[in-house]
Structures are given as structure tokens and as C-alpha cells.
Short mmCIF file of C-alpha atoms in Angstrom, two decimals:
data_model
loop_
_atom_site.label_atom_id
_atom_site.label_comp_id
_atom_site.label_asym_id
_atom_site.label_seq_id
_atom_site.Cartn_x
_atom_site.Cartn_y
_atom_site.Cartn_z
CA MET T 510 90.15 125.06 146.93
CA LEU T 511 92.77 123.51 147.94
CA LEU T 512 91.80 124.17 152.36
CA TYR T 513 89.15 122.14 151.50
CA LEU T 514 90.79 119.27 149.92
CA ARG T 515 92.86 119.56 153.46
CA LEU T 516 89.75 119.68 155.15
CA LEU T 517 88.28 116.52 153.68
CA LYS T 518 91.86 114.81 154.08
CA GLU T 519 91.40 115.57 157.75
CA SER T 520 87.71 114.90 158.15
CA PHE T 521 88.14 111.51 156.28
CA ALA T 522 91.42 110.80 158.88
CA PHE T 523 89.35 111.18 161.97
CA ALA T 524 85.73 109.24 160.54
CA MET T 525 88.80 106.39 160.04
CA ASN T 526 90.45 107.10 163.16
CA ALA T 527 86.51 106.34 164.83
CA LEU T 528 85.88 103.23 163.21
CA ARG T 529 89.11 102.70 164.85
CA ASN T 530 88.98 103.28 167.88
CA ASN T 531 85.44 103.13 168.92
CA MET T 532 84.38 100.04 166.22
CA LEU T 533 81.47 98.35 167.87
CA ARG T 534 80.19 101.78 168.83
CA THR T 535 81.33 103.15 164.66
CA PHE T 536 79.52 99.68 163.25
CA LEU T 537 76.07 99.43 165.45
CA SER T 538 75.41 103.04 164.14
CA LEU T 539 75.86 102.73 160.34
CA LEU T 540 74.63 99.08 160.75
CA GLY T 541 71.41 101.02 160.26
CA VAL T 542 72.48 102.60 156.98
CA THR T 543 73.74 99.41 155.56
CA VAL T 544 70.96 97.77 156.10
CA GLY T 545 69.00 100.31 154.71
CA ILE T 546 71.26 100.90 151.86
CA PHE T 547 70.74 97.02 151.06
CA SER T 548 67.18 97.20 151.14
CA ILE T 549 66.71 99.67 148.70
CA ILE T 550 69.61 98.83 146.01
CA ALA T 551 68.40 94.86 146.91
CA VAL T 552 64.46 95.86 145.60
CA LEU T 553 65.76 97.57 142.52
CA ALA T 554 68.68 95.57 142.46
CA ALA T 555 65.76 92.29 140.85
CA VAL T 556 63.66 94.42 139.76
CA ASP T 557 65.63 95.89 137.48
CA SER T 558 67.10 91.75 136.61
CA LEU T 559 63.97 90.89 136.40
CA ASP T 560 62.52 94.18 134.12
CA ARG T 561 65.14 93.22 131.79
CA LYS T 562 64.67 89.67 132.11
CA ILE T 563 61.47 90.14 130.65
CA LYS T 564 62.31 92.69 128.02
CA GLU T 565 64.77 90.29 126.44
CA ASP T 566 61.91 87.05 126.45
CA MET T 567 59.63 89.22 125.21
CA SER T 568 61.75 90.92 122.61
CA THR T 569 61.67 88.14 120.15
CA VAL T 570 58.13 88.87 119.86
CA ASP T 571 56.31 92.01 118.62
CA LYS T 572 54.34 94.08 120.38
CA ASN T 573 51.33 93.67 118.77
CA THR T 574 51.22 91.00 118.48
CA MET T 575 47.46 89.30 119.25
CA TYR T 576 46.09 86.06 121.26
CA LEU T 577 42.53 85.17 119.90
CA LYS T 578 41.29 82.58 122.26
CA ARG T 579 38.13 81.51 124.50
CA PHE T 580 38.98 83.27 127.47
CA SER T 581 40.68 86.65 127.98
CA PHE T 582 44.35 86.76 129.46
CA GLY T 583 42.95 90.16 132.01
CA PRO T 584 40.33 90.98 133.76
CA SER T 585 36.47 91.06 131.85
CA ASP T 586 33.15 92.51 132.58
CA VAL T 587 31.66 89.10 130.74
CA PRO T 588 30.51 87.33 133.53
CA ARG T 589 32.30 84.27 133.73
CA TRP T 590 29.18 82.28 133.72
CA LYS T 591 28.83 83.89 130.16
CA ARG T 592 32.78 83.03 128.78
CA GLU T 593 32.59 79.27 129.97
CA GLN T 594 29.78 79.42 127.02
CA PHE T 595 32.26 80.38 123.57
CA PRO T 596 33.67 78.28 122.08
CA ASP T 597 37.11 77.97 120.98
CA VAL T 598 38.56 78.59 118.28
CA THR T 599 40.26 76.41 115.89
CA TYR T 600 41.59 74.83 113.43
CA ASP T 601 39.03 76.06 110.15
CA GLU T 602 38.67 78.55 111.46
CA TYR T 603 42.43 79.89 112.11
CA GLN T 604 42.49 78.72 107.66
CA TYR T 605 39.97 80.77 107.44
CA LEU T 606 41.16 84.03 108.88
CA LYS T 607 45.14 83.19 107.08
CA GLY T 608 43.06 84.00 103.73
CA ALA T 609 40.68 86.87 105.67
CA VAL T 610 42.63 89.22 107.11
CA PRO T 611 45.04 90.98 104.49
CA SER T 612 46.68 93.33 107.27
CA ALA T 613 48.07 90.42 108.99
CA GLN T 614 51.26 88.97 108.05
CA ALA T 615 51.47 86.61 109.81
CA MET T 616 49.31 83.76 111.58
CA ALA T 617 49.83 80.24 113.74
CA PHE T 618 48.01 78.11 115.72
CA GLN T 619 48.80 76.39 119.42
CA ILE T 620 47.54 74.73 121.56
CA PHE T 621 47.98 75.39 125.08
CA THR T 622 48.67 71.91 126.93
CA LYS T 623 49.66 69.83 129.80
CA THR T 624 53.57 68.68 130.44
CA GLU T 625 54.19 65.50 129.55
CA THR T 626 56.83 62.85 130.59
CA ILE T 627 58.77 62.37 127.28
CA ARG T 628 61.65 59.24 127.13
CA TYR T 629 65.09 58.53 125.33
CA ASN T 630 65.20 54.62 125.29
CA ASP T 631 64.81 54.36 129.73
CA GLN T 632 66.07 57.35 129.90
CA PRO T 633 62.22 59.50 131.54
CA VAL T 634 62.17 63.80 131.77
CA SER T 635 58.72 65.02 133.04
CA ASN T 636 57.70 68.27 133.02
CA ILE T 637 58.34 69.43 129.58
CA ASN T 638 56.20 72.41 128.30
CA MET T 639 54.65 70.36 125.57
CA VAL T 640 54.02 73.01 122.11
CA PRO T 641 51.75 71.70 120.26
CA VAL T 642 52.37 74.50 117.18
CA SER T 643 52.08 76.02 112.78
CA TYR T 644 54.89 76.51 110.94
CA GLU T 645 54.18 79.76 110.72
CA PHE T 646 55.64 80.14 113.64
CA THR T 647 58.47 81.25 114.21
CA ASP T 648 57.61 83.78 111.78
CA ILE T 649 55.66 85.51 114.65
CA GLN T 650 58.64 84.91 117.50
CA SER T 651 61.50 84.64 117.49
CA VAL T 652 63.11 80.26 117.82
CA LYS T 653 66.87 80.18 118.25
CA ILE T 654 68.40 77.47 117.19
CA GLY T 655 71.23 75.27 118.54
CA GLU T 656 71.45 73.20 115.68
CA GLY T 657 69.39 71.15 112.92
CA ARG T 658 65.93 73.00 112.26
CA PHE T 659 62.75 73.85 112.84
CA TYR T 660 59.25 71.87 110.59
CA THR T 661 58.45 72.72 107.86
CA GLU T 662 54.99 73.72 106.18
CA SER T 663 54.48 69.59 105.18
CA GLU T 664 55.55 68.69 108.21
CA SER T 665 53.62 70.91 109.67
CA ASN T 666 49.96 70.09 107.85
CA ALA T 667 50.23 66.51 107.61
CA GLY T 668 51.27 66.44 111.57
CA SER T 669 54.41 64.79 111.45
CA GLY T 670 55.96 62.58 113.95
CA VAL T 671 59.14 65.81 114.21
CA VAL T 672 59.93 68.18 118.01
CA VAL T 673 62.28 70.45 118.31
CA ILE T 674 63.28 70.32 121.59
CA GLY T 675 64.87 72.44 124.87
CA TYR T 676 68.45 72.97 125.21
CA GLU T 677 68.06 71.05 129.36
CA ILE T 678 65.62 68.63 127.20
CA ALA T 679 68.61 67.27 124.90
CA GLN T 680 71.40 67.16 127.69
CA LYS T 681 69.30 65.52 129.81
CA LEU T 682 68.59 62.02 127.03
CA PHE T 683 71.52 62.30 124.76
CA GLY T 684 74.59 63.41 126.68
CA SER T 685 77.06 63.94 125.21
CA GLU T 686 75.67 62.08 122.16
CA ASN T 687 73.68 64.54 118.94
CA PRO T 688 70.23 63.84 119.50
CA LEU T 689 69.37 65.24 116.15
CA ASP T 690 67.49 61.75 113.60
CA LYS T 691 66.94 60.30 117.24
CA GLN T 692 63.94 59.02 118.40
CA ILE T 693 61.91 60.18 121.43
CA ARG T 694 59.47 58.56 122.72
CA ALA T 695 55.16 61.30 123.47
CA TYR T 696 51.55 60.82 123.88
CA GLY T 697 53.05 56.62 123.47
CA ARG T 698 53.90 58.16 119.80
CA LYS T 699 57.71 57.92 118.39
CA MET T 700 58.75 61.63 117.42
CA THR T 701 61.85 62.24 116.34
CA VAL T 702 64.55 64.88 117.25
CA ILE T 703 64.72 67.73 113.76
CA GLY T 704 66.21 70.20 116.28
CA VAL T 705 67.53 71.65 119.13
CA LEU T 706 67.18 75.30 121.09
CA GLN T 707 70.23 77.85 122.15
CA LYS T 708 70.20 77.68 125.55
CA GLN T 709 68.06 80.16 127.20
CA GLY T 710 68.40 79.64 130.73
CA SER T 711 65.32 80.66 133.31
CA GLY T 712 62.19 81.50 132.21
CA SER T 713 60.81 84.98 133.83
CA LEU T 714 57.10 85.34 135.75
CA GLY T 715 57.22 81.61 136.43
CA MET T 716 57.22 81.15 132.51
CA PRO T 717 58.59 77.81 131.63
CA SER T 718 62.12 78.78 130.35
CA ASN T 719 63.16 77.48 126.86
CA ASP T 720 65.40 74.61 127.87
CA THR T 721 62.25 72.75 129.10
CA THR T 722 60.52 73.39 125.93
CA ILE T 723 59.44 71.07 123.07
CA PHE T 724 57.89 72.29 119.96
CA PHE T 725 55.96 70.18 117.32
CA PRO T 726 53.85 70.27 114.75
CA VAL T 727 49.80 71.01 116.10
CA ASN T 728 48.37 68.71 113.54
CA PHE T 729 50.28 65.30 115.26
CA LEU T 730 48.07 66.46 118.27
CA ARG T 731 44.47 66.82 116.97
CA LYS T 732 45.02 63.72 114.94
CA MET T 733 45.37 62.63 118.25
CA TYR T 734 42.99 63.93 120.75
CA GLY T 735 41.40 66.15 118.29
CA ASP T 736 39.83 69.54 119.61
CA HIS T 737 37.70 69.34 121.88
CA ASN T 738 39.80 67.91 125.26
CA ASP T 739 39.67 69.37 128.70
CA PHE T 740 44.02 70.07 128.81
CA MET T 741 43.53 70.91 125.80
CA THR T 742 43.99 75.64 125.05
CA PRO T 743 43.52 76.38 121.28
CA VAL T 744 44.31 79.87 120.05
CA ILE T 745 45.61 81.98 117.38
CA ILE T 746 48.14 83.98 116.70
CA ILE T 747 48.29 87.17 114.40
CA LYS T 748 51.05 89.43 114.10
CA PRO T 749 50.04 92.74 111.92
CA LEU T 750 52.18 94.04 108.98
CA PRO T 751 54.40 96.64 109.53
CA GLY T 752 52.96 99.79 109.80
CA GLU T 753 49.74 98.55 110.94
CA GLU T 754 47.79 100.00 113.78
CA ALA T 755 47.30 97.04 115.78
CA GLU T 756 44.26 98.24 117.09
CA ALA T 757 42.88 97.95 113.21
CA VAL T 758 44.09 94.96 112.97
CA LYS T 759 41.93 93.28 116.42
CA ALA T 760 39.14 94.93 115.09
CA ASP T 761 39.04 93.46 111.53
CA VAL T 762 40.08 89.93 113.08
CA GLY T 763 37.08 89.95 115.48
CA GLN T 764 35.06 91.59 112.38
CA LYS T 765 35.68 88.35 110.18
CA LEU T 766 34.89 85.58 113.33
CA ARG T 767 32.45 87.74 114.61
CA ASN T 768 30.47 87.13 110.05
CA TYR T 769 32.03 82.95 110.40
CA ARG T 770 30.36 82.46 113.45
CA GLY T 771 27.35 84.09 113.14
CA VAL T 772 27.39 86.55 115.53
CA LYS T 773 24.33 89.13 115.41
CA SER T 774 24.26 93.02 115.78
CA GLY T 775 24.11 93.19 119.41
CA GLU T 776 25.49 90.42 121.07
CA ILE T 777 28.80 90.15 122.92
CA ASP T 778 31.79 88.72 121.10
CA ASN T 779 31.84 84.94 122.47
CA PHE T 780 35.96 85.32 121.76
CA SER T 781 38.17 87.23 123.14
CA ILE T 782 41.49 89.24 121.09
CA ASP T 783 44.55 90.22 123.58
CA ILE T 784 47.19 92.80 122.18
CA LEU T 785 50.32 91.48 124.14
CA ALA T 786 51.44 95.76 124.05
CA GLY T 787 48.70 95.32 126.72
CA PHE T 788 50.22 92.75 128.79
CA THR T 789 53.64 94.62 128.81
CA GLU T 790 52.05 97.53 130.15
CA MET T 791 50.62 95.30 132.93
CA ILE T 792 53.89 93.95 133.29
CA ASP T 793 55.68 97.29 133.81
CA GLN T 794 53.11 98.66 136.33
CA MET T 795 53.35 95.41 138.39
CA ILE T 796 57.46 96.32 138.43
CA GLY T 797 56.79 99.67 139.46
CA MET T 798 54.22 98.83 142.22
CA MET T 799 57.34 96.92 143.21
CA ASN T 800 59.74 99.49 143.41
CA LYS T 801 57.80 101.72 145.81
CA VAL T 802 57.42 99.22 147.97
CA GLY T 803 60.60 98.75 148.51
CA TRP T 804 61.19 102.87 148.50
CA GLY T 805 58.13 102.33 151.60
CA ILE T 806 60.34 99.37 153.69
CA SER T 807 63.74 101.22 153.11
CA PHE T 808 62.45 104.55 154.05
CA PHE T 809 62.08 103.12 157.80
CA SER T 810 65.86 101.68 157.66
CA LEU T 811 67.12 104.38 155.95
CA LEU T 812 65.38 106.90 158.75
CA VAL T 813 67.08 104.29 161.50
CA GLY T 814 70.38 105.17 160.07
CA GLY T 815 70.43 108.30 160.03
CA PHE T 816 69.22 108.83 163.90
CA GLY T 817 72.54 106.66 164.62
CA ILE T 818 75.01 108.93 162.21
CA ALA T 819 73.45 111.80 164.07
CA ASN T 820 74.56 109.85 167.49
CA ILE T 821 77.98 109.37 166.41
CA MET T 822 78.54 112.75 165.08
CA PHE T 823 77.49 114.23 168.79
CA VAL T 824 79.53 111.77 170.58
CA SER T 825 82.34 112.78 168.13
CA VAL T 826 82.04 116.55 169.37
CA LYS T 827 81.56 115.73 172.46
CA GLU T 828 84.92 114.03 172.20
CA ARG T 829 86.39 116.28 170.74
CA THR T 830 85.03 119.88 172.45
CA ASN T 831 88.62 120.65 173.22
CA LEU T 832 90.37 120.35 169.57
CA ILE T 833 87.30 122.81 168.36
CA GLY T 834 89.03 125.01 170.86
CA ILE T 835 92.18 125.09 170.13
CA GLN T 836 91.23 125.44 166.71
CA LYS T 837 88.70 128.50 166.71
CA ALA T 838 92.01 129.84 169.15
CA LEU T 839 94.24 129.40 167.18
CA GLY T 840 92.38 131.34 163.51
CA ALA T 841 89.59 128.11 162.01
CA LYS T 842 86.14 130.73 160.91
CA ASN T 843 83.16 128.55 162.22
CA LYS T 844 82.31 127.11 158.18
CA PHE T 845 86.29 125.53 158.36
CA ILE T 846 83.71 124.00 161.72
CA LEU T 847 80.17 123.49 159.89
CA PHE T 848 81.97 121.57 156.98
CA GLN T 849 84.75 119.41 158.85
CA PHE T 850 82.37 117.42 161.07
CA LEU T 851 79.83 117.90 157.88
CA PHE T 852 82.16 115.75 155.92
CA GLU T 853 83.07 113.23 158.85
CA ALA T 854 79.74 112.46 158.55
CA VAL T 855 78.99 111.96 155.47
CA ILE T 856 82.05 109.82 154.76
CA LEU T 857 81.16 107.56 157.69
CA SER T 858 76.99 107.48 155.65
CA VAL T 859 79.34 106.73 152.17
CA ILE T 860 81.45 103.55 154.48
CA GLY T 861 77.98 102.17 155.95
CA GLY T 862 75.96 102.72 152.01
CA ILE T 863 79.61 101.25 151.12
CA PHE T 864 79.32 97.68 153.02
CA GLY T 865 75.10 97.71 152.26
CA MET T 866 75.83 98.10 148.20
CA LEU T 867 78.55 95.00 148.75
CA LEU T 868 75.97 92.45 150.16
CA VAL T 869 73.68 93.33 147.26
CA TRP T 870 77.37 92.88 144.91
CA GLY T 871 78.10 88.90 147.59
CA ILE T 872 74.45 88.31 146.82
CA THR T 873 73.94 88.64 142.96
CA VAL T 874 76.88 86.70 142.27
CA LEU T 875 75.22 83.85 144.40
CA LEU T 876 71.87 83.84 143.43
CA THR T 877 73.24 83.72 139.57
CA LYS T 878 75.35 80.66 140.49
CA ALA T 879 72.07 78.70 142.38
CA PHE T 880 69.51 80.18 139.14
CA GLU T 881 70.19 80.57 136.24
CA PHE T 882 68.79 83.89 136.24
CA GLU T 883 71.32 87.14 135.77
CA PHE T 884 71.11 89.10 138.82
CA VAL T 885 73.03 92.64 138.36
CA LEU T 886 73.99 95.15 140.77
CA GLY T 887 73.77 97.64 137.47
CA LEU T 888 75.78 101.09 137.36
CA GLY T 889 71.89 103.33 137.71
CA ASN T 890 71.22 102.10 141.01
CA ILE T 891 75.18 102.29 142.51
CA ILE T 892 74.74 105.05 141.84
CA ILE T 893 71.21 105.28 144.09
CA GLY T 894 73.13 103.99 147.07
CA THR T 895 76.34 106.37 147.16
CA SER T 896 74.17 109.11 146.20
CA LEU T 897 71.82 108.18 149.28
CA ALA T 898 74.03 107.63 151.48
CA THR T 899 75.47 111.10 151.04
CA ALA T 900 71.87 112.73 151.68
CA ILE T 901 71.91 110.69 154.95
CA GLY T 902 75.10 111.75 155.83
CA LEU T 903 74.29 115.43 154.69
CA VAL T 904 71.35 115.41 156.68
CA SER T 905 71.91 112.96 159.94
CA GLY T 906 75.05 115.61 160.16
CA ILE T 907 73.37 119.17 159.60
CA LEU T 908 73.32 119.48 163.14
CA PRO T 909 75.18 118.23 165.12
CA ALA T 910 77.40 120.45 162.93
CA ILE T 911 75.72 123.15 163.25
CA SER T 912 76.48 122.70 167.71
CA ALA T 913 80.39 121.83 167.60
CA SER T 914 80.32 125.35 164.93
CA ARG T 915 79.09 127.39 167.59
CA LEU T 916 81.36 126.08 170.28
CA ASP T 917 82.64 129.52 172.47
CA PRO T 918 86.94 128.92 171.90
CA VAL T 919 87.12 129.21 175.70
CA GLU T 920 84.18 127.86 177.08
CA ALA T 921 85.16 124.57 174.69
CA ILE T 922 89.28 124.53 176.17
CA ARG T 923 88.44 125.08 179.62
CA SER T 924 85.83 121.56 178.84
CA GLY T 925 88.53 120.01 178.08
CA MET T 926 91.20 120.92 181.45
#
């Protein structure tokens, strides 16, 4: 054991000597490993960070939550021209289903609509994500309130002019002022701020962040524009009772709505029900594909890096042929010489990998500061990077190490004279 520790120490010394004496040559040879490790770890770190952000954002919603609407989120077997004839879901249907589906724990009515510009006195804020939704929304999805409260059932049903605003909106409109009970203007109407959301940071998958979102009663918008406008897409959100099978609840909701709409037996549904779990599976597949693409791109960089390490080691064997002959003449076995060069190749490769991971770490720090999105270089990716670098060193150094171990001591000493 002590012999191998001594061998590892000598190999490390030779590797450091190669870096000092032939810095440019060694740097260029290690560049391939550095770029390869950087490429794969950067992709893995970015994908892991995105995956964690998506799961964090979706952790506030039950995966069995379903969305009843006119169109499906994903691909559909129904022709587009046919889907365009489907009617929007209505507030009356939402009220009917609330009493007709006992397997639903909560049900909310939301309208997807366009962004707006809001104002406080003469201060405008543009591109605000407007979320008109009924009061049950908080029973379906966690809404983290930093100050104030969410609106009540009576305020929701009456369509009162009350709003819960995002953290960033509050900062831009009010600064250090207390935003509660202040009046802002949206849709040309005055609305009273009753709550401010906790800071969330950037949204995921291009979705707007709650920091730039306003929640307000859906009936406030319905009283102004009615139920049929091109810029409004109504949705009924359904959360099943704990223990209820999502597909069974979906079938129950579908049958009740078919009966309500008078859809005849044999006719296709003129609505769509999407379960959130299906959307998360699609995201998982997309993330898996991104990982595969990252590995594929990085493979070629790692291949170049392997050739660079092999080149260093062949040159090292050539330069130390005389020393190898002397070691063998003094009794060093072939295995000792083999491990000496193999350890050196691994050490050099790991050094290149460390540079690559340091580069990833530096970029993650910069990106986290530049964007409100946390990029993290996790321990798992560091282990993957180190393991890859070690593997490259072993594979690339094996042939030079074998050639060094097989040198004839007499010929090796003579070649150095």
C-alpha cells in the first residue's frame, strides 16, 4: 500500500513537472479535456437547474389537477377545423360542475387573457400577467402571500375591484411605500391592492413569474367584457379529492359536461380535459432528450481530449526513456512503470477536468447574479465530471503506459546516452 502511495506521489510530481516545464504544450493538450468536461457538466448543470426550478414551481399544484377547456394543451387527433368549432367553457358550466362532481375537492374558474399596463398615479408598469380567477384558486394551487390577503368568496362572486399583486410590481409602483389599500388603475378602472405575493424569481419554461402577476376576481373581468371575447380563454381547474383516481374523475367530469351540453352518444367530446401529470411527463421526456443531446455534443470534445492526454504521455515516455531504463535496472517491475505512467495520465486528465468544472462554476455564479434563476453545480455533476476525467485518463494513458513498461532496460539506458 505504501508503495502505491509513493508511486502516486511520484506520478503527481511528474505531472506537475510536465505542467511547469512544458506549460503551453500541456495546456493545449489538456484543453480538449477541459472543453469536454465543461460541455457535458454545463449542460447537465443547466438541465438539472431547469428541472429543479420546474419541479419547485409545480410543487404548489397537485399532479392530478386537471384543466377543462376548449383546446388540448398537447397534440390532438381531432382536426383543427373541428376543434375551432368547439364552444368555450362557461361560468355557468363551472357552477354546475361544482355541485355535480362529488369527487372534486375544489374547482376554480380562470380566464387566460392578454398582458396589460397598470398604473399607480402617473407611474405605469407594462407587460403585467393578468390572472382573473375565482376565489377557490388558493385551494388548488399554493399562493404565497407576503403581505395582506387573498380575496374572499363574496369579493370573488361580486367581482369586486380588488387585486393581489406580484413582488416586482409592488417594488416598481410603490417603492418603499406600503402598497396595501392603495388604488391602482387597470382596464381603465380603479382596483384596490389587498395583498402582495412573496418574491418568486424568474418563471420556468417561458412562463411568467408571479413577481409580474396580478390576481383579481374573474367576475370583475366578466362584468366588463362578458364571456365571449377573442382575448379571453376560459378554463375550469379541477382538483380531485385525495385518493380519487384522476382518470376516474376526468371521466366523471367529461360525462357530466356531455350531458349538460347535450352531446349525443357516439359524438366526440367538444371540449378537452388535460391532467397535469401528463404535462410533467412530457417535460421529463424533454429534459431527458436535452441530456442526451448534451452527452452527444460533448463526446467529440472528450474524444479530442483523450487524444491530447495520449499525446502528452507518449512524449513523456520518450523524454524519460533513460530514466525508465535506470529504474528497471535497479529492479523496478513492469507493473510499477505501468502504474507510474497511468497515474500520471489520470492526474493530468483530472486537472483538465477540474479546470472545466471551475469554468462551469464561475459561469453559474455569473448567470445566477445576472438572472433571477438559480444555476447550481451539484455534487452529483461534480462526481460525474471527476469520474469522466479519470476514465479519459485511464483510457488515454493505457497504451503509453504499456509501451513504457515493456521497454528493455539496456536499450532504454543506451538511448539516453
